Amino acid sequence: MAGYQPFGRMQWANGLDLMDAMATREISRMLRNVRVYRLEPQGLTDAEGLAAQLASRRFAPCGSQEASRAGWAEVGNEGALVMACGEYLYCKLRTETRKVPGDALRRAVDERAAQLEQTQGFRPGRKQRAELSEMVLMEMLPKAFPKDHDAEVIFDTMGRWLLVGTSSDAVSDTVLENLRHCIPNLPVRSVATVNPLAGVMREWLLGEEASGGFEMGDTLHLKGQGSVRYAGQELPFDEVRKHLEAGMVPVNLEINMGEEVSFRLMAIDDMRALSFLEKTSEEEQQAISGDQVEDFKASLVIRAGVVRRVLDALLEVCGGEVAGSCGDPSPAAELKAA
């Protein structure tokens, strides 16, 4: 048959095959959002040791009656659960969910409730309806299409950071829960600094200049007895000063570090919307070898290295880290506590 290709590596019109396109997409999405934890030196291991620990919760698809299931997915081409990338260990937690559309579930429950009403002669009460809803959900779950979500996890063994690629509290908590299931004495703690980040950002805004090699971008969110947001324009520092003097607190500030990366700083351990800039992109381009796995490793080393430098610089401008701390509250948490 003309134009027929055996099943395997499919080609796009531009010559890029499907597997290469998927690898490129995975690299482009790497470390777009980062939650950060401090790794204690004790208990750190190599790729083989970590893989052996994670194997107790290797990913398997949901059972027919399960709404969700999480486990450690294979990375690379050899079926391993951990990929060694220089000073970094990479793994990913896959969560599969089956979700029955709410409208479909309500319609099915209504139909079942109407049938029950005819049988028993009166409308089902709240308890009966809840039992019907649970029963119908269990019947519909096997027919629901599963959906996967991967959360990247990077152990920075040299910088002693644990990076979780998400902006979600729920996803971050799920990652830690699954790590602790596999590593009962997981050597991880939250990060706290001598000087709270909110105070540092406030001083930057009042002085109209950041320190530590950072530059402020054009996105800012202030909270207090109200909420003020700026985006897409140069920050009006005179106006911002008035809000700060009235007691508002910066809870989201766009930061640039040279030509390496820009991001929105939510907390010392919460960076979002990372965009790797010209210098980082050039390094990645120079590292391209044509091998999917090696290119992925090279990009991970480069990007995780940028994140490490950002974290080191943030600790410095915040006066250093509080040893053995339970965590530095985010600016939003500081505001709520006040």
Coordinates of C-alpha atoms in Angstrom, one line a residue, residues 197-211 216 220 222 235-250 253:
L197 CA 10.9 36.1 52.6
A198 CA 7.9 38.5 52.8
G199 CA 10.1 41.0 54.6
V200 CA 12.9 40.7 52.0
M201 CA 10.5 41.2 49.1
R202 CA 9.0 44.2 50.9
E203 CA 12.5 45.8 51.2
W204 CA 13.1 45.1 47.5
L205 CA 9.9 46.9 46.6
L206 CA 10.5 49.8 48.9
G207 CA 14.0 50.2 47.5
E208 CA 12.8 49.6 43.9
E209 CA 15.7 47.1 43.4
A210 CA 16.3 43.5 44.2
S211 CA 19.5 42.1 45.7
M216 CA 12.1 42.2 39.8
L220 CA 3.2 41.4 41.7
L222 CA -0.2 42.2 47.3
L235 CA 5.6 48.2 38.5
P236 CA 4.4 51.7 39.8
F237 CA 6.7 51.8 42.8
D238 CA 5.1 54.9 44.3
E239 CA 1.7 53.3 44.4
V240 CA 3.2 50.0 45.6
R241 CA 4.9 51.8 48.5
K242 CA 1.6 53.2 49.7
H243 CA 0.0 49.8 49.8
L244 CA 3.0 48.4 51.7
E245 CA 3.0 51.2 54.2
A246 CA -0.7 50.5 54.7
G247 CA 0.1 47.0 55.8
M248 CA -0.2 44.9 52.6
V249 CA 2.2 42.0 52.1
P250 CA 3.8 40.8 48.8
L253 CA 6.5 38.5 42.9

